[in-house]
Coordinates of C-alpha atoms in Angstrom, one line a residue:
M1 CA 101.1 90.6 71.5
L2 CA 103.9 92.9 72.7
P3 CA 107.2 91.2 73.4
Y4 CA 106.8 91.0 77.2
E5 CA 103.2 89.7 76.8
N6 CA 104.6 87.0 74.5
Q7 CA 107.3 86.1 77.0
M8 CA 104.7 86.0 79.8
F9 CA 102.5 83.7 77.6
L10 CA 105.4 81.3 76.7
D11 CA 106.6 81.1 80.3
V12 CA 103.3 80.0 81.8
L13 CA 102.4 77.8 78.8
H14 CA 105.6 75.7 79.1
E15 CA 105.6 75.4 82.9
D16 CA 102.7 75.7 85.4
G17 CA 102.9 78.6 87.8
L18 CA 101.3 81.7 89.3
V19 CA 101.6 84.9 87.3
I20 CA 101.5 88.1 89.3
C21 CA 101.3 91.1 86.9
A22 CA 101.2 94.8 87.6
K23 CA 97.9 96.5 87.0
G24 CA 97.2 97.7 83.4
L25 CA 99.8 95.6 81.7
G26 CA 97.3 93.5 79.7
L27 CA 97.1 90.2 81.6
E28 CA 93.7 89.5 80.0
T29 CA 95.5 89.4 76.6
V30 CA 97.9 86.7 77.9
I31 CA 95.0 84.6 79.3
L32 CA 93.1 85.1 75.9
N33 CA 96.0 83.5 74.0
I34 CA 96.3 80.6 76.4
I35 CA 92.5 80.0 76.0
K36 CA 93.0 80.2 72.2
V37 CA 95.7 77.4 72.4
F38 CA 93.3 75.0 74.2
C39 CA 90.1 75.7 72.1
D40 CA 90.0 72.2 70.7
P41 CA 87.5 69.3 71.3
G42 CA 90.4 67.1 72.2
N43 CA 91.0 69.2 75.4
L44 CA 88.9 69.8 78.5
V45 CA 90.0 73.0 80.2
F46 CA 88.1 74.8 83.0
V47 CA 88.4 78.5 83.7
I48 CA 87.4 79.6 87.2
G49 CA 87.4 82.9 89.0
S50 CA 86.7 85.0 85.9
S51 CA 84.0 87.8 85.7
A52 CA 81.2 88.0 83.2
T53 CA 82.8 91.0 81.5
E54 CA 86.1 89.1 81.0
E55 CA 84.3 86.0 79.6
D56 CA 82.4 88.2 77.2
F57 CA 85.6 89.9 76.1
W58 CA 87.4 86.6 75.5
I59 CA 84.6 85.0 73.6
T60 CA 84.2 88.2 71.4
Q61 CA 87.9 88.3 70.6
L62 CA 88.0 84.5 69.8
K63 CA 84.9 85.0 67.5
K64 CA 86.8 87.8 65.6
D65 CA 89.7 85.4 65.2
S66 CA 87.4 82.7 63.8
I67 CA 88.4 80.3 66.6
K68 CA 86.2 77.2 66.8
P69 CA 84.8 75.7 69.0
L70 CA 84.2 78.8 71.1
P71 CA 84.4 78.5 75.0
K72 CA 81.1 77.8 76.7
I73 CA 79.7 79.4 79.9
L74 CA 78.2 77.0 82.4
S75 CA 75.8 78.7 84.8
A76 CA 73.2 77.6 87.3
D77 CA 70.7 77.6 84.5
T78 CA 72.5 74.8 82.7
S79 CA 70.9 71.5 83.6
I80 CA 72.9 68.5 85.0
A81 CA 72.3 66.5 81.8
E82 CA 73.4 69.4 79.6
R83 CA 76.6 69.9 81.7
E84 CA 77.5 66.2 81.5
K85 CA 77.0 66.3 77.7
I86 CA 79.2 69.5 77.4
Y87 CA 82.0 68.0 79.5
L88 CA 82.2 65.0 77.0
Q89 CA 82.3 67.4 74.1
G90 CA 85.5 69.0 75.4
G91 CA 86.9 72.5 74.7
V92 CA 87.3 75.5 77.1
L93 CA 84.5 76.0 79.7
F94 CA 83.9 79.0 82.0
V95 CA 82.4 77.6 85.2
S96 CA 81.8 78.8 88.7
S97 CA 83.8 77.1 91.5
R98 CA 80.6 76.0 93.2
I99 CA 79.3 74.1 90.1
L100 CA 82.8 72.6 89.5
V101 CA 83.1 71.3 93.1
V102 CA 79.6 69.7 93.0
D103 CA 80.3 68.0 89.6
L104 CA 83.7 66.8 90.7
L105 CA 82.3 65.3 93.9
K106 CA 79.4 63.7 92.0
H107 CA 81.9 62.3 89.4
R108 CA 80.0 64.0 86.5
I109 CA 83.3 65.2 85.1
P110 CA 85.8 62.6 83.8
I111 CA 88.7 63.9 86.0
P112 CA 91.5 61.9 84.4
Q113 CA 90.5 63.4 81.0
I114 CA 90.8 67.0 82.2
T115 CA 93.6 68.8 80.4
G116 CA 93.9 71.6 82.9
I117 CA 92.4 74.4 84.9
L118 CA 93.0 78.2 84.5
V119 CA 92.6 80.2 87.8
C120 CA 91.8 83.9 87.4
R121 CA 92.1 86.2 90.5
A122 CA 94.3 83.7 92.2
H123 CA 94.7 86.0 95.2
N124 CA 91.2 85.0 96.4
I125 CA 92.2 81.3 96.8
L126 CA 92.6 81.5 100.6
E127 CA 89.2 83.2 101.1
S128 CA 87.4 81.0 98.6
C129 CA 87.4 77.5 100.0
Q130 CA 85.5 76.2 96.9
E131 CA 88.2 77.0 94.5
E132 CA 90.8 75.4 96.7
L133 CA 88.6 72.2 97.1
A134 CA 88.1 72.0 93.4
L135 CA 91.8 72.1 92.7
R136 CA 92.5 69.5 95.4
L137 CA 89.9 67.1 94.0
Y138 CA 91.3 67.6 90.6
R139 CA 95.0 67.1 91.6
T140 CA 94.2 64.1 93.7
E141 CA 93.0 62.1 90.7
N142 CA 94.9 63.8 87.9
K143 CA 98.6 64.3 88.3
T144 CA 99.4 65.2 84.7
G145 CA 97.0 68.0 84.0
F146 CA 98.1 71.6 84.2
I147 CA 97.1 74.4 86.7
K148 CA 97.9 78.0 85.6
A149 CA 97.0 80.8 87.9
F150 CA 96.8 84.6 87.3
S151 CA 96.5 87.7 89.4
A152 CA 96.9 91.5 88.9
S153 CA 96.6 92.3 92.6
S154 CA 100.2 92.3 94.0
Q155 CA 99.2 93.9 97.4
T156 CA 97.0 90.9 98.3
F157 CA 99.9 88.5 98.4
T158 CA 101.9 90.6 100.9
Y159 CA 99.6 90.6 103.9
G160 CA 100.1 87.9 106.5
F161 CA 102.9 85.4 107.2
T162 CA 104.2 83.5 104.1
K163 CA 100.9 84.2 102.3
I164 CA 102.4 83.9 98.8
E165 CA 103.8 80.5 99.8
R166 CA 100.5 79.3 101.2
I167 CA 98.6 80.5 98.1
M168 CA 101.0 78.6 95.8
K169 CA 100.6 75.4 97.8
N170 CA 96.8 75.7 97.7
L171 CA 97.1 76.3 93.9
F172 CA 99.4 73.3 93.4
V173 CA 101.8 75.4 91.3
P174 CA 105.6 75.1 91.5
K175 CA 106.7 78.4 89.9
L176 CA 106.1 82.1 90.6
Y177 CA 106.3 84.6 87.7
L178 CA 106.5 88.3 88.6
W179 CA 105.9 91.0 86.1
P180 CA 106.2 94.5 87.6
R181 CA 106.2 97.6 85.5
F182 CA 110.0 98.0 86.1
H183 CA 110.7 94.5 84.6
L184 CA 113.3 94.9 81.9
A185 CA 111.1 93.2 79.2
V186 CA 108.1 95.4 80.1
K187 CA 110.2 98.5 80.1
S188 CA 111.8 97.9 76.8
S189 CA 108.5 97.0 75.2
L190 CA 106.6 100.0 76.4
D191 CA 109.4 102.5 75.8
K192 CA 109.6 101.8 72.0
I193 CA 106.9 104.3 71.2
N194 CA 106.2 106.9 74.0
P195 CA 103.1 109.0 73.7
E196 CA 103.6 112.8 73.8
V197 CA 102.8 113.6 77.4
I198 CA 101.9 117.2 78.5
E199 CA 101.7 117.4 82.3
L200 CA 99.7 120.3 83.6
H201 CA 100.0 121.1 87.3
V202 CA 97.0 123.1 88.4
E203 CA 97.2 125.3 91.5
L204 CA 94.8 124.8 94.4
T205 CA 92.9 127.9 95.5
P206 CA 93.7 129.3 99.0
A207 CA 90.4 128.0 100.3
M208 CA 91.1 124.4 99.0
I209 CA 94.6 124.4 100.6
E210 CA 93.0 125.4 103.9
I211 CA 90.4 122.7 103.7
Q212 CA 93.0 120.1 102.7
T213 CA 95.2 121.1 105.6
S214 CA 92.3 120.8 108.0
L215 CA 91.3 117.4 106.8
L216 CA 95.0 116.2 107.1
D217 CA 95.0 117.4 110.7
L218 CA 91.7 115.5 111.4
I219 CA 93.0 112.3 109.8
N220 CA 96.2 112.6 111.8
Y221 CA 94.2 113.0 115.0
S222 CA 92.0 109.9 114.2
I223 CA 95.0 107.7 113.4
K224 CA 96.8 108.8 116.6
E225 CA 93.7 108.0 118.6
L226 CA 93.4 104.6 116.9
K227 CA 97.0 103.8 117.8
R228 CA 96.6 105.1 121.4
L229 CA 93.5 103.0 122.1
N230 CA 94.9 99.9 120.5
P231 CA 98.6 99.7 121.4
S232 CA 98.8 95.9 120.6
L233 CA 97.9 96.5 116.9
D234 CA 100.6 96.5 114.2
T235 CA 99.8 100.0 113.0
E236 CA 103.0 100.5 111.0
E237 CA 101.1 100.8 107.7
I238 CA 98.2 102.9 109.1
T239 CA 99.7 106.3 108.4
V240 CA 98.5 109.6 107.0
E241 CA 100.3 109.0 103.8
N242 CA 98.8 105.6 103.3
S243 CA 95.3 106.9 104.1
L244 CA 95.4 108.8 100.8
S245 CA 95.7 105.6 98.7
K246 CA 92.9 103.4 97.5
C247 CA 94.2 100.4 99.3
F248 CA 93.9 102.0 102.7
H249 CA 90.6 100.2 103.4
K250 CA 92.4 96.8 102.7
I251 CA 95.1 97.8 105.2
L252 CA 92.5 98.5 107.8
Q253 CA 90.7 95.2 107.0
T254 CA 93.8 93.2 107.4
Q255 CA 94.7 94.6 110.8
L256 CA 91.2 94.9 112.3
T257 CA 89.0 92.1 110.9
P258 CA 90.4 89.3 113.0
I259 CA 89.8 91.2 116.3
W260 CA 86.8 93.3 115.2
H261 CA 84.6 91.7 117.8
R262 CA 87.0 92.7 120.6
L263 CA 87.3 96.4 119.6
S264 CA 85.7 99.1 121.6
I265 CA 82.8 101.2 120.2
T266 CA 85.2 104.2 120.1
T267 CA 87.7 102.3 118.0
K268 CA 84.9 101.2 115.6
Q269 CA 83.7 104.8 115.3
L270 CA 87.3 106.0 114.6
V271 CA 87.5 103.5 111.7
S272 CA 84.2 104.8 110.4
D273 CA 85.4 108.4 110.7
L274 CA 88.7 107.6 109.0
K275 CA 86.7 106.3 106.0
L276 CA 84.6 109.5 106.0
L277 CA 87.5 111.8 106.3
R278 CA 89.4 110.1 103.5
N279 CA 86.3 110.4 101.3
L280 CA 86.1 114.1 102.1
M281 CA 89.8 114.5 101.3
M282 CA 89.3 113.0 97.8
S283 CA 86.2 115.1 97.3
V284 CA 88.0 118.4 97.8
T285 CA 89.7 118.0 94.4
S286 CA 87.0 116.0 92.6
L287 CA 83.8 117.8 93.5
D288 CA 82.8 121.4 92.9
S289 CA 82.5 123.9 95.8
V290 CA 78.6 123.5 96.0
R291 CA 78.6 119.7 96.2
F292 CA 81.4 119.7 98.7
Q293 CA 79.5 122.1 101.0
S294 CA 76.3 120.0 100.5
M295 CA 78.3 116.9 101.5
L296 CA 79.6 118.6 104.7
L297 CA 76.1 119.7 105.7
N298 CA 75.1 116.1 106.3
Y299 CA 77.7 115.9 109.1
S300 CA 76.9 119.1 111.0
S301 CA 73.8 117.7 112.8
V302 CA 73.8 117.4 116.6
D303 CA 73.0 113.7 116.2
Y304 CA 76.1 113.0 114.2
V305 CA 78.3 115.1 116.6
H306 CA 77.3 112.9 119.4
R307 CA 78.0 109.7 117.5
S308 CA 81.4 110.8 116.0
S309 CA 84.7 110.0 117.6
G310 CA 85.3 113.7 118.5
W311 CA 86.9 115.1 115.4
L312 CA 83.9 117.6 114.9
L313 CA 84.9 119.3 118.2
L314 CA 88.4 120.1 117.0
D315 CA 89.5 123.6 115.7
A316 CA 90.5 122.0 112.4
A317 CA 86.8 120.9 111.9
E318 CA 85.6 124.4 112.6
T319 CA 88.1 125.8 110.0
L320 CA 86.9 123.1 107.5
F321 CA 83.2 124.1 107.8
I322 CA 83.8 127.8 107.8
T323 CA 86.1 127.7 104.8
A324 CA 83.8 125.4 102.8
K325 CA 80.9 127.8 103.3
H326 CA 83.0 130.9 102.4
R327 CA 83.7 129.3 99.0
L328 CA 80.1 129.9 98.0
F329 CA 80.2 133.7 98.4
N330 CA 82.2 136.6 97.2
S331 CA 83.5 139.6 99.3
K332 CA 80.1 141.3 99.0
K333 CA 78.3 138.2 100.4
E334 CA 76.7 137.5 97.1
I335 CA 76.2 133.9 95.8
C336 CA 79.3 133.3 93.7
P337 CA 80.5 129.7 94.1
E338 CA 84.2 129.1 93.6
H339 CA 85.2 127.4 90.3
N340 CA 87.2 124.2 90.4
P341 CA 90.7 125.2 89.0
K342 CA 90.8 122.1 86.8
W343 CA 87.8 123.4 84.8
G344 CA 89.8 126.3 83.4
G345 CA 92.7 123.9 82.6
L346 CA 90.3 121.5 80.7
T347 CA 88.8 124.4 78.7
E348 CA 92.2 125.7 77.7
I349 CA 93.3 122.2 76.6
L350 CA 90.2 121.7 74.4
K351 CA 90.8 125.2 73.0
E352 CA 94.4 124.3 72.1
I353 CA 93.4 121.0 70.6
G354 CA 90.8 122.8 68.4
Q355 CA 93.5 125.1 67.1
N356 CA 96.0 122.4 66.5
S357 CA 93.6 119.9 65.0
K358 CA 94.4 119.2 61.3
E359 CA 92.0 116.4 60.4
N360 CA 88.2 116.5 60.3
G361 CA 86.3 115.1 63.3
E362 CA 89.4 114.1 65.4
I363 CA 88.3 112.4 68.7
V364 CA 89.4 113.8 72.0
L365 CA 89.0 111.3 74.9
V366 CA 88.5 112.9 78.3
L367 CA 89.0 110.3 81.1
V368 CA 87.5 110.7 84.6
Q369 CA 87.3 108.6 87.7
S370 CA 83.6 108.6 88.5
A371 CA 80.2 108.9 86.7
K372 CA 79.5 111.9 88.8
T373 CA 82.5 113.8 87.4
C374 CA 81.6 112.6 83.9
C375 CA 78.1 114.2 84.3
Q376 CA 79.7 117.3 85.9
L377 CA 82.1 118.0 83.0
K378 CA 79.4 117.5 80.4
N379 CA 77.2 120.1 82.2
L380 CA 80.2 122.4 82.5
L381 CA 81.0 122.4 78.8
V382 CA 77.4 122.6 77.7
Q383 CA 76.0 125.2 80.3
G384 CA 79.1 127.0 81.4
A385 CA 80.7 127.2 84.9
D386 CA 78.6 130.0 86.4
T387 CA 75.2 128.5 85.2
L388 CA 76.2 125.0 86.4
L389 CA 77.2 126.2 89.9
L390 CA 74.1 128.4 90.4
N391 CA 71.8 125.5 89.4
L392 CA 73.7 123.2 91.8
Y393 CA 73.4 125.8 94.6
K394 CA 69.7 126.0 94.1
T395 CA 69.3 122.2 94.1
H396 CA 71.8 121.2 96.8
I397 CA 72.0 124.2 99.2
K398 CA 69.0 126.6 98.9
D399 CA 66.2 124.0 98.4
K400 CA 68.0 121.1 100.0
P401 CA 65.7 118.8 102.0
I402 CA 66.6 118.1 105.6
I403 CA 68.2 114.6 105.7
S404 CA 68.1 112.7 108.9
T405 CA 71.5 111.1 109.6
Q406 CA 70.4 107.8 111.1
K407 CA 72.7 105.7 113.2
N408 CA 75.5 104.2 111.2
T409 CA 74.7 100.5 111.0
T410 CA 78.0 99.6 109.4
N411 CA 79.9 100.2 112.7
E412 CA 79.5 96.5 113.4
E413 CA 81.3 95.6 110.2
L414 CA 84.6 96.6 108.6
E415 CA 83.3 96.9 105.1
I416 CA 84.5 100.0 103.3
N417 CA 82.6 101.1 100.2
E418 CA 84.1 104.3 98.9
N419 CA 81.5 104.7 96.2
L420 CA 78.7 104.8 98.7
N421 CA 78.3 108.5 99.7
N422 CA 75.2 109.0 101.7
D423 CA 76.1 112.7 101.5
E424 CA 75.5 113.1 97.8
E425 CA 72.0 113.3 96.4
L426 CA 71.9 111.4 93.2
D427 CA 69.3 113.7 91.7
E428 CA 70.5 113.0 88.1
N429 CA 68.4 110.0 87.3
D430 CA 70.2 109.8 84.0
L431 CA 73.7 109.5 85.5
N432 CA 75.9 108.3 82.6
N433 CA 79.5 107.2 82.4
C434 CA 80.0 108.3 78.8
F435 CA 79.0 111.5 76.9
T436 CA 79.8 112.7 73.4
L437 CA 80.0 116.4 72.6
T438 CA 80.8 118.4 69.5
Q439 CA 82.9 121.6 69.6
S440 CA 82.3 124.7 67.6
K441 CA 83.7 128.3 67.5
N442 CA 81.8 131.5 67.6
E443 CA 82.3 135.2 68.6
D444 CA 82.1 134.4 72.3
G445 CA 84.6 131.6 72.1
L446 CA 84.1 127.8 72.2
T447 CA 80.6 126.2 72.5
F448 CA 79.9 122.5 73.1
T449 CA 76.8 120.6 72.1
E450 CA 75.8 117.1 73.3
C451 CA 75.2 114.5 70.6
A452 CA 74.2 110.9 70.7
N453 CA 76.7 109.5 68.2
E454 CA 80.0 108.4 69.6
T455 CA 81.5 107.3 66.3
R456 CA 83.9 109.4 64.3
N457 CA 82.2 111.8 61.8
E458 CA 84.4 112.9 58.9
T459 CA 82.1 115.7 57.9
L460 CA 82.8 117.7 61.2
K461 CA 85.7 120.0 61.0
E462 CA 86.0 120.5 64.8
P463 CA 87.1 117.8 67.3
I464 CA 84.6 115.4 68.9
I465 CA 84.8 115.3 72.7
V466 CA 84.1 112.0 74.4
I467 CA 83.9 112.1 78.2
Q468 CA 84.2 108.7 79.7
Q469 CA 84.7 107.0 83.1
Y470 CA 87.9 104.9 83.5
K471 CA 85.8 101.9 84.4
K472 CA 82.4 102.0 82.7
D473 CA 80.0 100.0 84.9
G474 CA 83.0 98.8 86.9
D475 CA 84.5 97.1 83.8
F476 CA 88.3 97.5 83.9
L477 CA 88.4 96.3 80.2
S478 CA 86.2 99.2 79.0
L479 CA 89.1 101.7 78.5
P480 CA 91.3 99.4 76.2
R481 CA 88.1 98.6 74.3
T482 CA 87.2 102.3 73.9
L483 CA 90.8 103.1 72.8
R484 CA 90.7 100.4 70.1
E485 CA 87.2 101.4 68.8
L486 CA 87.6 105.2 68.8
Q487 CA 91.4 105.5 68.0
P488 CA 91.6 108.9 69.6
K489 CA 94.6 111.1 68.8
Y490 CA 94.2 113.3 72.0
I491 CA 93.6 112.0 75.5
V492 CA 92.9 114.2 78.5
M493 CA 93.4 112.5 81.9
Y494 CA 91.3 114.7 84.1
D495 CA 91.9 112.4 87.1
A496 CA 95.2 110.6 87.9
N497 CA 94.9 106.8 87.5
M498 CA 97.9 104.4 87.4
T499 CA 96.1 101.6 85.7
A500 CA 94.8 103.8 82.9
V501 CA 98.3 105.3 82.3
R502 CA 99.6 101.8 81.6
Q503 CA 96.6 100.8 79.5
I504 CA 97.4 103.9 77.3
E505 CA 101.1 102.9 77.1
V506 CA 100.1 99.3 76.0
F507 CA 97.6 100.7 73.4
Q508 CA 100.2 103.1 72.0
N509 CA 102.7 100.2 71.4
S510 CA 100.1 97.7 70.1
D511 CA 97.0 99.0 68.4
A512 CA 97.4 102.8 68.0
K513 CA 97.3 104.1 64.4
F514 CA 99.3 107.3 65.3
K515 CA 101.3 108.8 68.1
L516 CA 99.0 109.9 71.0
V517 CA 99.1 113.3 72.7
V518 CA 98.2 112.8 76.4
Y519 CA 97.3 115.8 78.6
F520 CA 97.8 114.9 82.3
L521 CA 95.8 117.2 84.6
I522 CA 96.7 117.1 88.3
F523 CA 96.7 119.5 91.3
G524 CA 100.3 120.3 92.1
G525 CA 101.3 119.8 95.7
S526 CA 97.9 118.4 96.6
T527 CA 96.7 115.1 98.2
E528 CA 95.6 114.0 94.7
E529 CA 99.2 114.1 93.5
Q530 CA 100.5 112.5 96.7
A531 CA 97.9 109.7 96.5
Y532 CA 99.0 109.0 92.9
L533 CA 102.7 108.9 93.9
T534 CA 102.0 106.8 97.0
T535 CA 100.2 104.2 94.8
L536 CA 103.2 104.0 92.5
K537 CA 105.6 103.8 95.4
R538 CA 103.5 101.1 97.2
E539 CA 103.3 98.9 94.1
K540 CA 107.1 99.0 93.6
L541 CA 107.7 98.2 97.3
L542 CA 105.2 95.3 97.1
F543 CA 107.0 93.8 94.1
D544 CA 110.3 94.2 95.8
F545 CA 108.9 92.3 98.7
L546 CA 107.6 89.5 96.4
I547 CA 110.9 89.2 94.7
K548 CA 112.7 88.7 98.0
E549 CA 110.0 86.2 99.1
K550 CA 110.5 84.3 95.8
A551 CA 114.2 83.9 96.5
V552 CA 113.7 82.2 99.9
M553 CA 110.4 80.4 99.8
V554 CA 110.1 76.6 99.7
I555 CA 107.6 74.8 97.5
T556 CA 107.3 71.0 97.7
K557 CA 108.1 69.4 94.4
G558 CA 105.4 67.3 92.9
Q559 CA 102.9 68.4 95.6

């Protein structure tokens, strides 16, 4: 463990409390070591709120360290008699809050003998009444056992009046431990070995700048309309700048969910359109010109115009549609889709790495945000930009089937799913979140070939390119695992991601065999860059708020 992880571990081990950690700082490692301490038949420790991927990760790591007995997972498939037997055997048990509540109420668990409870994702305690009930039943009959809670979602604790105080009371914990990235211990630990970072600012094309400006105007219009129609709302955080960050949907949920049933149809449609416009804004930099145009075509129907909040009738919308279409043709009106400027940057980086590579079969890890981008880059390197775009044009524009835009049924809910794009046709049935390519030189330049083996091959002289999504199958632990397994010397961050940056910093200072070279690709002066900076700024402000709350909040001793 790194020094700050060790300090985090010792703090919460010696005194119960709630640990709020910045994303990407390895909270799972701290929880792993706490579980390791209590892996003994003489203890009975429950872990609630954990995901299946986290449980698999912890059990695998404990197995490698030859820890016995290993934690057990209690699911709905485990019979009552089996559960009662397992409770008496002791050790660490991963259990759902529903099973824990039922067994506590039925007195199947010897409550006085419980050593303690570990609560993962503690920010969900107010929404999940079962976890709160389980802790209350436990604390009523057992005053000596511990409760240790963990969370990596700082923003969730800042919404609402004295929310952090209420959460701590429901968790029955007396202390609050805050671990932001700017914490002195974290800073000193991660600054010991800094990876070599090469930041490349790619320029947007004139057409992309025009599209971006149009979308910002449309978002600004929608936000102004939302505020005009709902003057009683606290819309201080509903701004154009915040609309670029990932947490924008949570801001909307916080403000609108309690009064959703009282909102007008126009307001609900404005919320829906804001989600759509934000999605389009992010797609300008992440998608190629063909897919972006294909996306827009789904919103040009008469039916959708009638249902929208009116943004399609603005001049900015007309500019958006015209410019997006012009990106597909050259001055002679021939089909010549515009290349994504990042493609050229990526190719140059791989070329440079190939020239500087000294060892055989060095691994280059290219990290992207989505599986769609992962597939796109693989096709780009194997087929070439022109062939890829022409094939996409034929599939998505020329031979595109007419899609009926049915009435949006989600207008009655405030549930924002950014990964659900009814505008993208998932024609690749084999969409993958990880590809491995080999690089070779010839007279025409570099060529790339897809291969099935992800492991390092010492016989290859040229670098091996591994293209991977930040979160494979939504697993936030996939990147640290990949870094440990592949031990790449070169990392290309194709998309900006705050959590991944920190995971790379932690890896460099803990498990890396040599100094990393990280290439950071970002569109200079774009909404992508602004969204990344806004995320960093928001997290700092949130921790500042929590530090001030910690100084003044009152927690009843011995609650």
